[in-house]
mmCIF file of C-alpha atoms and ligand atoms in Angstrom:
data_model
loop_
_atom_site.group_PDB
_atom_site.id
_atom_site.type_symbol
_atom_site.label_atom_id
_atom_site.label_comp_id
_atom_site.label_asym_id
_atom_site.label_seq_id
_atom_site.Cartn_x
_atom_site.Cartn_y
_atom_site.Cartn_z
ATOM 1 C CA UNK C 200 -0.063 -0.095 0.027
ATOM 2 C CA UNK C 201 1.144 3.632 -0.589
ATOM 3 C CA UNK C 202 2.933 5.729 2.182
ATOM 4 C CA UNK C 203 0.474 8.539 2.456
ATOM 5 C CA UNK C 204 -2.635 6.007 2.880
ATOM 6 C CA UNK C 205 -1.151 3.990 5.470
ATOM 7 C CA UNK C 206 -0.115 7.231 7.657
ATOM 8 C CA UNK C 207 -3.510 8.830 7.122
ATOM 9 C CA UNK C 208 -5.048 5.271 8.360
ATOM 10 C CA UNK C 209 -2.334 5.039 11.369
ATOM 11 C CA UNK C 210 -2.396 8.678 12.711
ATOM 12 C CA UNK C 211 -6.593 8.869 11.717
ATOM 13 C CA UNK C 212 -6.215 12.041 9.931
ATOM 14 C CA UNK C 213 -7.667 12.689 6.344
ATOM 15 C CA UNK C 214 -5.658 12.538 2.823
ATOM 16 C CA UNK C 215 -5.233 17.034 3.661
ATOM 17 C CA UNK C 216 -3.890 16.811 6.929
ATOM 18 C CA UNK C 217 -1.508 13.511 5.754
ATOM 19 C CA UNK C 218 -0.238 15.866 3.145
ATOM 20 C CA UNK C 219 0.837 18.520 5.256
ATOM 21 C CA UNK C 220 2.737 15.787 7.737
ATOM 22 C CA UNK C 221 4.643 15.102 4.473
ATOM 23 C CA UNK C 222 5.454 18.753 3.501
ATOM 24 C CA UNK C 223 6.023 19.662 6.625
ATOM 25 C CA UNK C 224 8.760 16.625 6.934
ATOM 26 C CA UNK C 225 7.419 15.005 9.974
ATOM 27 C CA UNK C 226 7.612 11.610 8.002
ATOM 28 C CA UNK C 227 10.518 9.433 8.011
ATOM 29 C CA UNK C 228 10.736 6.137 5.329
ATOM 30 C CA UNK C 229 13.313 3.403 6.565
ATOM 31 C CA UNK C 230 15.172 6.229 8.336
ATOM 32 C CA UNK C 231 14.766 9.143 5.440
ATOM 33 C CA UNK C 232 12.355 12.403 5.278
ATOM 34 C CA UNK C 233 10.423 12.205 2.660
ATOM 35 C CA UNK C 234 7.979 15.018 1.212
ATOM 36 C CA UNK C 235 5.597 13.035 -0.853
ATOM 37 C CA UNK C 236 3.772 9.489 -0.155
ATOM 38 C CA UNK C 237 3.518 7.670 -3.410
ATOM 39 C CA UNK C 238 6.275 4.951 -2.665
ATOM 40 C CA UNK C 239 4.830 1.378 -1.998
ATOM 41 C CA UNK C 240 5.669 0.272 2.032
ATOM 42 C CA UNK C 241 6.708 -3.053 2.322
ATOM 43 C CA UNK C 242 6.573 -5.547 5.425
ATOM 44 C CA UNK C 243 9.702 -4.591 6.528
ATOM 45 C CA UNK C 244 9.596 -0.849 5.629
ATOM 46 C CA UNK C 245 10.079 0.954 8.962
ATOM 47 C CA UNK C 246 7.634 4.053 9.185
ATOM 48 C CA UNK C 247 7.921 7.375 11.687
ATOM 49 C CA UNK C 248 5.997 10.237 12.111
ATOM 50 C CA UNK C 249 7.662 12.456 14.521
ATOM 51 C CA UNK C 250 9.901 10.377 15.592
ATOM 52 C CA UNK C 251 7.282 7.517 16.891
ATOM 53 C CA UNK C 252 7.412 4.532 14.917
ATOM 54 C CA UNK C 253 4.309 3.048 13.087
ATOM 55 C CA UNK C 254 5.744 0.154 11.511
ATOM 56 C CA UNK C 255 9.248 -1.488 12.075
ATOM 57 C CA UNK C 256 9.269 -5.272 11.355
ATOM 58 C CA UNK C 257 12.819 -7.153 11.571
ATOM 59 C CA UNK C 258 12.818 -9.848 8.815
ATOM 60 C CA UNK C 259 13.904 -13.153 10.537
ATOM 61 C CA UNK C 260 14.912 -16.432 8.849
ATOM 62 C CA UNK C 261 15.655 -19.562 10.783
ATOM 63 C CA UNK C 262 17.139 -22.956 10.136
ATOM 64 C CA UNK C 263 16.228 -25.956 12.756
ATOM 65 C CA UNK C 264 16.969 -29.445 13.173
ATOM 66 C CA UNK C 265 13.923 -31.285 13.469
ATOM 67 C CA UNK C 266 14.151 -34.230 16.074
ATOM 68 C CA UNK C 267 11.430 -37.289 15.819
ATOM 69 C CA UNK C 268 8.437 -36.688 17.558
ATOM 70 C CA UNK C 269 8.033 -32.424 17.336
ATOM 71 C CA UNK C 270 5.486 -31.466 14.970
ATOM 72 C CA UNK C 271 5.708 -29.144 12.167
ATOM 73 C CA UNK C 272 2.970 -26.603 13.764
ATOM 74 C CA UNK C 273 2.488 -23.563 15.398
ATOM 75 C CA UNK C 274 0.107 -24.990 18.147
ATOM 76 C CA UNK C 275 -0.160 -28.405 19.387
ATOM 77 C CA UNK C 276 -2.125 -29.471 22.237
ATOM 78 C CA UNK C 277 -0.756 -32.985 22.411
ATOM 79 C CA UNK C 278 3.106 -32.361 21.179
ATOM 80 C CA UNK C 279 5.843 -30.475 21.450
ATOM 81 C CA UNK C 280 6.148 -27.968 18.407
ATOM 82 C CA UNK C 281 8.957 -26.548 15.995
ATOM 83 C CA UNK C 282 8.064 -23.112 17.333
ATOM 84 C CA UNK C 283 8.223 -23.965 21.282
ATOM 85 C CA UNK C 284 12.163 -24.782 20.215
ATOM 86 C CA UNK C 285 12.697 -21.510 19.401
ATOM 87 C CA UNK C 286 12.789 -19.533 22.807
ATOM 88 C CA UNK C 287 12.661 -15.933 21.783
ATOM 89 C CA UNK C 288 9.948 -13.572 22.188
ATOM 90 C CA UNK C 289 9.761 -13.095 18.464
ATOM 91 C CA UNK C 290 9.017 -16.921 17.760
ATOM 92 C CA UNK C 291 5.221 -16.095 17.108
ATOM 93 C CA UNK C 292 5.754 -13.950 14.339
ATOM 94 C CA UNK C 293 6.957 -17.215 12.566
ATOM 95 C CA UNK C 294 5.871 -19.525 10.082
ATOM 96 C CA UNK C 295 6.786 -22.763 8.290
ATOM 97 C CA UNK C 296 8.137 -22.474 5.302
ATOM 98 C CA UNK C 297 7.368 -26.203 4.332
ATOM 99 C CA UNK C 298 5.973 -29.085 6.907
ATOM 100 C CA UNK C 299 7.868 -31.927 8.301
ATOM 101 C CA UNK C 300 5.722 -35.450 9.242
ATOM 102 C CA UNK C 301 6.097 -35.762 13.023
ATOM 103 C CA UNK C 302 8.882 -38.316 12.291
ATOM 104 C CA UNK C 303 10.899 -37.161 9.653
ATOM 105 C CA UNK C 304 14.090 -35.546 11.088
ATOM 106 C CA UNK C 305 15.927 -33.011 9.667
ATOM 107 C CA UNK C 306 15.871 -29.206 7.592
ATOM 108 C CA UNK C 307 12.783 -26.619 8.666
ATOM 109 C CA UNK C 308 12.982 -23.219 7.655
ATOM 110 C CA UNK C 309 11.065 -20.890 9.865
ATOM 111 C CA UNK C 310 10.489 -17.147 8.758
ATOM 112 C CA UNK C 311 8.154 -14.318 8.950
ATOM 113 C CA UNK C 312 8.926 -13.405 5.156
ATOM 114 C CA UNK C 313 6.043 -14.724 3.363
ATOM 115 C CA UNK C 314 7.939 -13.672 0.312
ATOM 116 C CA UNK C 315 10.820 -16.224 0.963
ATOM 117 C CA UNK C 316 8.670 -18.612 2.300
ATOM 118 C CA UNK C 317 6.591 -18.874 -0.619
ATOM 119 C CA UNK C 318 9.532 -18.338 -3.250
ATOM 120 C CA UNK C 319 10.910 -21.562 -1.528
ATOM 121 C CA UNK C 320 7.879 -24.046 -0.891
ATOM 122 C CA UNK C 321 5.799 -22.598 -4.316
ATOM 123 C CA UNK C 322 6.638 -26.071 -7.117
ATOM 124 C CA UNK C 323 7.263 -22.808 -9.627
ATOM 125 C CA UNK C 324 10.204 -21.756 -8.085
ATOM 126 C CA UNK C 325 11.947 -25.450 -8.377
ATOM 127 C CA UNK C 326 13.594 -25.333 -5.404
ATOM 128 C CA UNK C 327 14.868 -29.091 -5.021
ATOM 129 C CA UNK C 328 14.034 -30.384 -1.313
ATOM 130 C CA UNK C 329 16.743 -33.096 -0.043
ATOM 131 C CA UNK C 330 16.006 -36.100 1.655
ATOM 132 C CA UNK C 331 18.320 -39.471 2.921
ATOM 133 C CA UNK C 332 15.447 -42.024 2.711
ATOM 134 C CA UNK C 333 15.151 -45.572 3.776
ATOM 135 C CA UNK C 334 12.894 -48.203 2.726
ATOM 136 C CA UNK C 335 11.871 -51.665 3.951
ATOM 137 C CA UNK C 336 13.029 -53.073 0.639
ATOM 138 C CA UNK C 337 14.873 -53.038 -2.084
ATOM 139 C CA UNK C 338 14.758 -50.037 -4.120
ATOM 140 C CA UNK C 339 14.181 -51.480 -8.068
ATOM 141 C CA UNK C 340 15.691 -49.482 -11.567
ATOM 142 C CA UNK C 341 12.098 -48.959 -12.069
ATOM 143 C CA UNK C 342 11.315 -46.793 -9.111
ATOM 144 C CA UNK C 343 14.653 -44.879 -10.168
ATOM 145 C CA UNK C 344 13.145 -44.427 -13.403
ATOM 146 C CA UNK C 345 9.055 -43.586 -12.591
ATOM 147 C CA UNK C 346 10.463 -40.762 -9.758
ATOM 148 C CA UNK C 347 12.435 -39.626 -12.497
ATOM 149 C CA UNK C 348 9.566 -39.305 -14.899
ATOM 150 C CA UNK C 349 7.009 -38.199 -12.398
ATOM 151 C CA UNK C 350 4.551 -40.239 -10.276
ATOM 152 C CA UNK C 351 0.577 -40.678 -10.638
ATOM 153 C CA UNK C 352 -1.089 -39.783 -7.718
ATOM 154 C CA UNK C 353 -4.480 -41.023 -8.611
ATOM 155 C CA UNK C 354 -7.025 -39.924 -6.261
ATOM 156 C CA UNK C 355 -5.666 -36.000 -6.787
ATOM 157 C CA UNK C 356 -5.263 -37.047 -10.473
ATOM 158 C CA UNK C 357 -2.183 -35.157 -10.802
ATOM 159 C CA UNK C 358 1.882 -36.770 -11.358
ATOM 160 C CA UNK C 359 4.947 -35.172 -9.558
ATOM 161 C CA UNK C 360 7.157 -33.295 -11.019
ATOM 162 C CA UNK C 361 10.714 -35.013 -12.085
ATOM 163 C CA UNK C 362 12.717 -36.017 -8.773
ATOM 164 C CA UNK C 363 16.197 -36.976 -8.980
ATOM 165 C CA UNK C 364 17.337 -40.124 -7.439
ATOM 166 C CA UNK C 365 20.886 -41.303 -5.837
ATOM 167 C CA UNK C 366 21.123 -44.524 -4.536
ATOM 168 C CA UNK C 367 23.089 -45.022 -1.983
ATOM 169 C CA UNK C 368 22.303 -48.766 -1.027
ATOM 170 C CA UNK C 369 20.082 -51.210 -2.377
ATOM 171 C CA UNK C 370 17.466 -49.963 0.471
ATOM 172 C CA UNK C 371 18.550 -46.418 0.755
ATOM 173 C CA UNK C 372 18.643 -42.964 -1.416
ATOM 174 C CA UNK C 373 18.801 -39.350 -1.859
ATOM 175 C CA UNK C 374 15.644 -38.171 -3.091
ATOM 176 C CA UNK C 375 15.231 -34.226 -4.607
ATOM 177 C CA UNK C 376 11.807 -33.510 -5.067
ATOM 178 C CA UNK C 377 10.718 -29.991 -6.545
ATOM 179 C CA UNK C 378 7.124 -29.795 -4.583
ATOM 180 C CA UNK C 379 6.020 -29.989 -1.525
ATOM 181 C CA UNK C 380 2.752 -32.623 -1.452
ATOM 182 C CA UNK C 381 0.725 -33.891 1.437
ATOM 183 C CA UNK C 382 3.356 -37.141 2.926
ATOM 184 C CA UNK C 383 4.717 -37.280 -0.773
ATOM 185 C CA UNK C 384 7.837 -38.976 -0.317
ATOM 186 C CA UNK C 385 6.184 -41.569 1.967
ATOM 187 C CA UNK C 386 3.314 -41.488 -1.071
ATOM 188 C CA UNK C 387 5.473 -42.161 -4.217
ATOM 189 C CA UNK C 388 7.459 -45.376 -2.345
ATOM 190 C CA UNK C 389 4.042 -46.403 -1.392
ATOM 191 C CA UNK C 390 2.954 -46.418 -5.341
ATOM 192 C CA UNK C 391 5.700 -49.257 -5.629
ATOM 193 C CA UNK C 392 4.893 -51.074 -1.976
ATOM 194 C CA UNK C 393 7.742 -49.628 -0.183
ATOM 195 C CA UNK C 394 7.350 -48.444 3.233
ATOM 196 C CA UNK C 395 9.873 -45.540 4.130
ATOM 197 C CA UNK C 396 11.305 -46.336 7.730
ATOM 198 C CA UNK C 397 13.284 -43.186 8.089
ATOM 199 C CA UNK C 398 13.160 -39.812 6.433
ATOM 200 C CA UNK C 399 15.274 -37.036 6.661
ATOM 201 C CA UNK C 400 15.411 -33.446 5.056
ATOM 202 C CA UNK C 401 19.306 -32.590 4.381
ATOM 203 C CA UNK C 402 18.902 -29.225 2.289
ATOM 204 C CA UNK C 403 16.357 -27.092 0.200
ATOM 205 C CA UNK C 404 17.714 -25.474 -2.694
ATOM 206 C CA UNK C 405 21.378 -24.319 -1.610
ATOM 207 C CA UNK C 406 20.173 -24.205 2.014
ATOM 208 C CA UNK C 407 22.022 -27.531 3.784
ATOM 209 C CA UNK C 408 21.797 -28.242 7.568
ATOM 210 C CA UNK C 409 24.598 -27.313 8.601
ATOM 211 C CA UNK C 410 26.564 -30.715 10.446
ATOM 212 C CA UNK C 411 27.142 -28.899 13.850
ATOM 213 C CA UNK C 412 23.580 -28.264 14.274
ATOM 214 C CA UNK C 413 22.330 -30.977 16.607
ATOM 215 C CA UNK C 414 18.764 -32.099 16.717
ATOM 216 C CA UNK C 415 16.339 -29.610 18.387
ATOM 217 C CA UNK C 416 18.829 -26.904 18.064
ATOM 218 C CA UNK C 417 18.231 -23.693 16.044
ATOM 219 C CA UNK C 418 19.766 -20.492 14.554
ATOM 220 C CA UNK C 419 19.122 -17.670 12.629
ATOM 221 C CA UNK C 420 20.430 -17.337 9.238
ATOM 222 C CA UNK C 421 21.086 -15.026 6.141
ATOM 223 C CA UNK C 422 19.245 -16.076 2.925
ATOM 224 C CA UNK C 423 20.029 -15.907 -0.421
ATOM 225 C CA UNK C 424 16.965 -13.842 -1.551
ATOM 226 C CA UNK C 425 16.727 -14.085 -5.475
ATOM 227 C CA UNK C 426 17.119 -10.745 -6.887
ATOM 228 C CA UNK C 427 13.677 -10.783 -8.540
ATOM 229 C CA UNK C 428 12.037 -10.821 -4.724
ATOM 230 C CA UNK C 429 14.255 -7.936 -4.130
ATOM 231 C CA UNK C 430 15.521 -7.115 -0.701
ATOM 232 C CA UNK C 431 12.948 -6.441 1.942
ATOM 233 C CA UNK C 432 15.178 -5.052 4.783
HETATM 234 N N1 LIG A 237 7.075 -36.472 2.242
HETATM 235 C C1 LIG A 237 6.768 -37.015 3.032
HETATM 236 O O1 LIG A 237 6.245 -38.241 2.934
HETATM 237 N N2 LIG A 237 6.642 -36.888 4.632
HETATM 238 C C2 LIG A 237 7.557 -35.636 4.845
HETATM 239 O O2 LIG A 237 8.023 -35.263 6.347
HETATM 240 C C3 LIG A 237 8.299 -34.621 3.766
HETATM 241 C C4 LIG A 237 8.203 -35.400 2.676
#
């Protein structure tokens, strides 16, 4: 939304008085006095009138190593949530950029920047989600070929996007998928009557789970924001 509209709304004044505020140099946008209110305001822009902050929100990006048993939710009556592992006062602002099932371990990203989380998770962005998978049987050539081509999920009438498979053992592989459908990896293997017995997310695009981040631990990181999203700070 335009800066002058927001200032008018937040201060509770009409168009003429808002214009006067701008002309008198009483409005600052990201620290600079602005005489005109035509600029578009983003979620993380700082807006002040007479030194009083009307909007100031710090973008937060958190990487967490989810242990088994913890749920990818912000609230849950029964189980520990990923949010409850983040013991800072701004944890409540965060949302998940892609969920993991309760017994899946590994990389979870939380942020208050919805443009970043959308980019990370929407299939159109083609960000690869990399999983270490162990199943209860042999992963045959037909499975690898089908995953590389796309697997049909009949109930939904969809075909998964071509995935990458690196066989590590007869029953273990590194699988890269470019979407995040509900229980996607389990359902892909289930098509071949294979049950996933262990699932761990290692990476999302170039964001890798650091080796020194123990289960349940988290840290902030600076994302490489694609240029088309622009800087949000
Ligand atoms: N696919 C699954 O089946 N489960 C996960 O947790 C992630 C991907």
